[in-house]
Structure formats: structure tokens, C-alpha cells
Amino acid sequence: MPYSPLLVRPLKEELTKVGFRDLQTAAEVDAAMKEAASGLTLVVVNAADGEAARVARPAARKIVENASPRFDLLLTVFAGHDEEATAQMLVGYTDDILKEGPAFAVFKDGELLYAMPRYYMSDRSAEWAVTEVTERLQKALG
């Protein structure tokens, strides 16, 4: 059973207020990922748990504020609430590398460059996640 919209609304807003597009259906995921066929895209798999609150959402906001180069597209799905969209993103676009939220995925011209699964965030800080995503992005882009 999905989480209540009353619970997830403020958790989603933490990302949408800094520019992330909230995807709620598989069709929305597919349409957004067609847009991601050109440029740099950051996907956050949001969730209602400690890692999301402590690491993923704060890190996502800092990445957006400080990223160089800037992301062309910011997308988010919510694990445990928008189940169809989450499944489509995880299975359809991350080659099932990511199994659950919270998680990050970075795409360049539609190709997956980097994926940070939930277990990478355990016992880590938001600052660590920002550094990890930023350094991996810089390395991948050369």
C-alpha cells in the first residue's frame, strides 16, 4: 500500500521547490527520459526514510545549487508512493542497478553515467554524497 499523500507531499516539495520534476506514472518517466536523450540529467529516487531525510534530499539540493556543469534536467520519483513510476525508472533506465530509494542516477545524453544505490548512503553524510556525485560526474565527463 502506498504512503499517504499527506506524508509524501512535503518530502516531494523538498526537491520540487529546487527544480526537480516529480514523475508519478510510467508514461511520465518514459516521456522525461526521452527528453534526457540530450544533455545532463540527475534523477533522485526519493523515499520516506532516514537515508532520504539525512542524506539524499539534502545532497540533491546541494548538488543542484553547486553542480558544474549544470544539469539540464532534474527528475524525481518517490519509492513507496508512486510505485509505477519508480519501477519504470529503476528497471527501465538504471538497468536494475538501483533496487530501491533513496538513490541517485546521472545520465548524459540518455546513457547512465553513474548510479548511487541506497546502501552507499548508509552511515554517510549528505556532504559525502555531494562529493561522490560531483567527483564521479567530473571524472565521467573528463
Tab-separated table of C-alpha atoms in Angstrom:
chain	number	residue	atom	x	y	z
A	1	MET	CA	0.000	0.000	0.000
A	2	PRO	CA	1.467	3.381	-0.992
A	3	TYR	CA	2.318	6.040	1.555
A	4	SER	CA	-0.318	8.692	2.212
A	5	PRO	CA	-0.125	11.793	0.013
A	6	LEU	CA	-0.173	13.827	3.234
A	7	LEU	CA	3.090	12.188	4.284
A	8	VAL	CA	4.916	12.423	0.962
A	9	ARG	CA	3.835	15.914	-0.156
A	10	PRO	CA	6.377	17.824	1.991
A	11	LEU	CA	9.090	15.259	1.180
A	12	LYS	CA	8.480	15.735	-2.547
A	13	GLU	CA	8.401	19.517	-2.154
A	14	GLU	CA	11.932	19.488	-0.753
A	15	LEU	CA	13.026	18.554	-4.282
A	16	THR	CA	10.382	20.171	-6.490
A	17	LYS	CA	10.998	23.598	-4.948
A	18	VAL	CA	14.611	23.471	-6.242
A	19	GLY	CA	13.576	22.435	-9.758
A	20	PHE	CA	13.039	18.677	-9.772
A	21	ARG	CA	10.126	17.401	-11.847
A	22	ASP	CA	8.041	14.892	-9.896
A	23	LEU	CA	7.165	11.882	-12.074
A	24	GLN	CA	4.162	9.859	-10.928
A	25	THR	CA	3.481	7.382	-13.746
A	26	ALA	CA	5.465	5.123	-16.053
A	27	ALA	CA	4.347	7.246	-19.016
A	28	GLU	CA	5.730	10.388	-17.343
A	29	VAL	CA	9.029	8.585	-16.728
A	30	ASP	CA	9.255	7.480	-20.368
A	31	ALA	CA	8.458	10.986	-21.648
A	32	ALA	CA	11.001	12.587	-19.337
A	33	MET	CA	13.689	10.085	-20.264
A	34	LYS	CA	13.096	10.903	-23.940
A	35	GLU	CA	13.944	14.485	-23.010
A	36	ALA	CA	17.033	13.140	-21.245
A	37	ALA	CA	18.318	11.817	-24.581
A	38	SER	CA	20.317	15.024	-24.846
A	39	GLY	CA	22.092	16.811	-22.060
A	40	LEU	CA	22.878	16.040	-18.460
A	41	THR	CA	20.157	14.609	-16.203
A	42	LEU	CA	20.032	13.981	-12.460
A	43	VAL	CA	17.448	11.517	-11.155
A	44	VAL	CA	16.667	11.208	-7.453
A	45	VAL	CA	14.672	8.254	-6.197
A	46	ASN	CA	13.084	9.851	-3.158
A	47	ALA	CA	11.813	7.904	-0.138
A	48	ALA	CA	10.281	8.303	3.315
A	49	ASP	CA	13.157	7.030	5.420
A	50	GLY	CA	16.205	8.147	7.353
A	51	GLU	CA	18.695	7.956	4.479
A	52	ALA	CA	16.444	10.087	2.300
A	53	ALA	CA	15.937	12.671	5.051
A	54	ARG	CA	19.539	12.710	6.270
A	55	VAL	CA	21.467	12.176	3.030
A	56	ALA	CA	19.562	12.062	-0.266
A	57	ARG	CA	17.306	15.120	-0.195
A	58	PRO	CA	19.871	17.487	1.390
A	59	ALA	CA	22.545	16.220	-1.016
A	60	ALA	CA	20.252	16.614	-4.033
A	61	ARG	CA	19.576	20.239	-3.121
A	62	LYS	CA	23.300	20.965	-2.688
A	63	ILE	CA	24.202	19.192	-5.934
A	64	VAL	CA	21.691	21.328	-7.827
A	65	GLU	CA	22.999	24.531	-6.205
A	66	ASN	CA	26.681	23.743	-6.815
A	67	ALA	CA	26.874	21.445	-9.851
A	68	SER	CA	29.332	22.269	-12.564
A	69	PRO	CA	28.364	21.729	-15.250
A	70	ARG	CA	24.713	22.396	-14.512
A	71	PHE	CA	22.160	19.662	-15.037
A	72	ASP	CA	19.784	20.206	-17.939
A	73	LEU	CA	17.042	18.074	-16.412
A	74	LEU	CA	16.181	17.248	-12.795
A	75	LEU	CA	13.801	14.321	-12.254
A	76	THR	CA	12.443	12.528	-9.214
A	77	VAL	CA	10.257	9.537	-8.444
A	78	PHE	CA	9.027	8.554	-4.987
A	79	ALA	CA	9.597	4.965	-3.843
A	80	GLY	CA	6.743	3.619	-1.763
A	81	HIS	CA	4.247	6.100	-3.175
A	82	ASP	CA	4.496	6.417	-6.957
A	83	GLU	CA	5.229	2.732	-7.416
A	84	GLU	CA	4.619	2.539	-11.176
A	85	ALA	CA	6.929	5.476	-11.906
A	86	THR	CA	9.593	4.193	-9.526
A	87	ALA	CA	9.568	0.705	-11.047
A	88	GLN	CA	9.807	2.141	-14.566
A	89	MET	CA	12.771	4.330	-13.639
A	90	LEU	CA	14.645	1.638	-11.719
A	91	VAL	CA	14.094	-1.287	-14.064
A	92	GLY	CA	13.688	0.556	-17.339
A	93	TYR	CA	16.500	3.082	-17.119
A	94	THR	CA	19.060	2.055	-14.496
A	95	ASP	CA	19.434	-1.498	-15.802
A	96	ASP	CA	18.087	-2.654	-12.437
A	97	ILE	CA	21.295	-1.459	-10.750
A	98	LEU	CA	19.165	0.593	-8.400
A	99	LYS	CA	16.674	-1.528	-6.479
A	100	GLU	CA	15.017	0.990	-4.133
A	101	GLY	CA	15.122	4.521	-2.852
A	102	PRO	CA	16.730	6.646	-1.916
A	103	ALA	CA	19.134	6.622	-4.825
A	104	PHE	CA	20.792	8.867	-7.409
A	105	ALA	CA	21.338	8.331	-11.122
A	106	VAL	CA	23.207	10.605	-13.524
A	107	PHE	CA	22.609	10.371	-17.278
A	108	LYS	CA	24.418	12.041	-20.176
A	109	ASP	CA	22.626	12.024	-23.492
A	110	GLY	CA	20.367	9.253	-22.205
A	111	GLU	CA	23.208	6.973	-21.102
A	112	LEU	CA	23.625	6.059	-17.448
A	113	LEU	CA	26.929	7.533	-16.209
A	114	TYR	CA	26.658	6.849	-12.507
A	115	ALA	CA	24.257	5.275	-10.036
A	116	MET	CA	24.369	5.606	-6.254
A	117	PRO	CA	22.245	2.916	-4.583
A	118	ARG	CA	20.711	3.214	-1.147
A	119	TYR	CA	23.348	1.122	0.593
A	120	TYR	CA	26.067	3.601	-0.428
A	121	MET	CA	24.297	6.190	1.742
A	122	SER	CA	24.179	4.102	4.908
A	123	ASP	CA	26.252	5.694	7.649
A	124	ARG	CA	27.292	8.503	5.318
A	125	SER	CA	26.549	12.224	5.244
A	126	ALA	CA	24.901	14.489	2.712
A	127	GLU	CA	28.281	16.169	2.206
A	128	TRP	CA	29.808	12.803	1.323
A	129	ALA	CA	27.052	12.173	-1.250
A	130	VAL	CA	27.538	15.617	-2.801
A	131	THR	CA	31.279	14.998	-3.151
A	132	GLU	CA	30.759	11.482	-4.501
A	133	VAL	CA	28.261	12.502	-7.187
A	134	THR	CA	30.253	15.611	-8.138
A	135	GLU	CA	33.574	13.767	-8.412
A	136	ARG	CA	32.028	10.894	-10.388
A	137	LEU	CA	30.393	13.392	-12.719
A	138	GLN	CA	33.647	15.284	-13.291
A	139	LYS	CA	35.527	12.029	-13.910
A	140	ALA	CA	32.917	10.721	-16.355
A	141	LEU	CA	32.826	13.969	-18.307
A	142	GLY	CA	36.625	14.153	-18.413
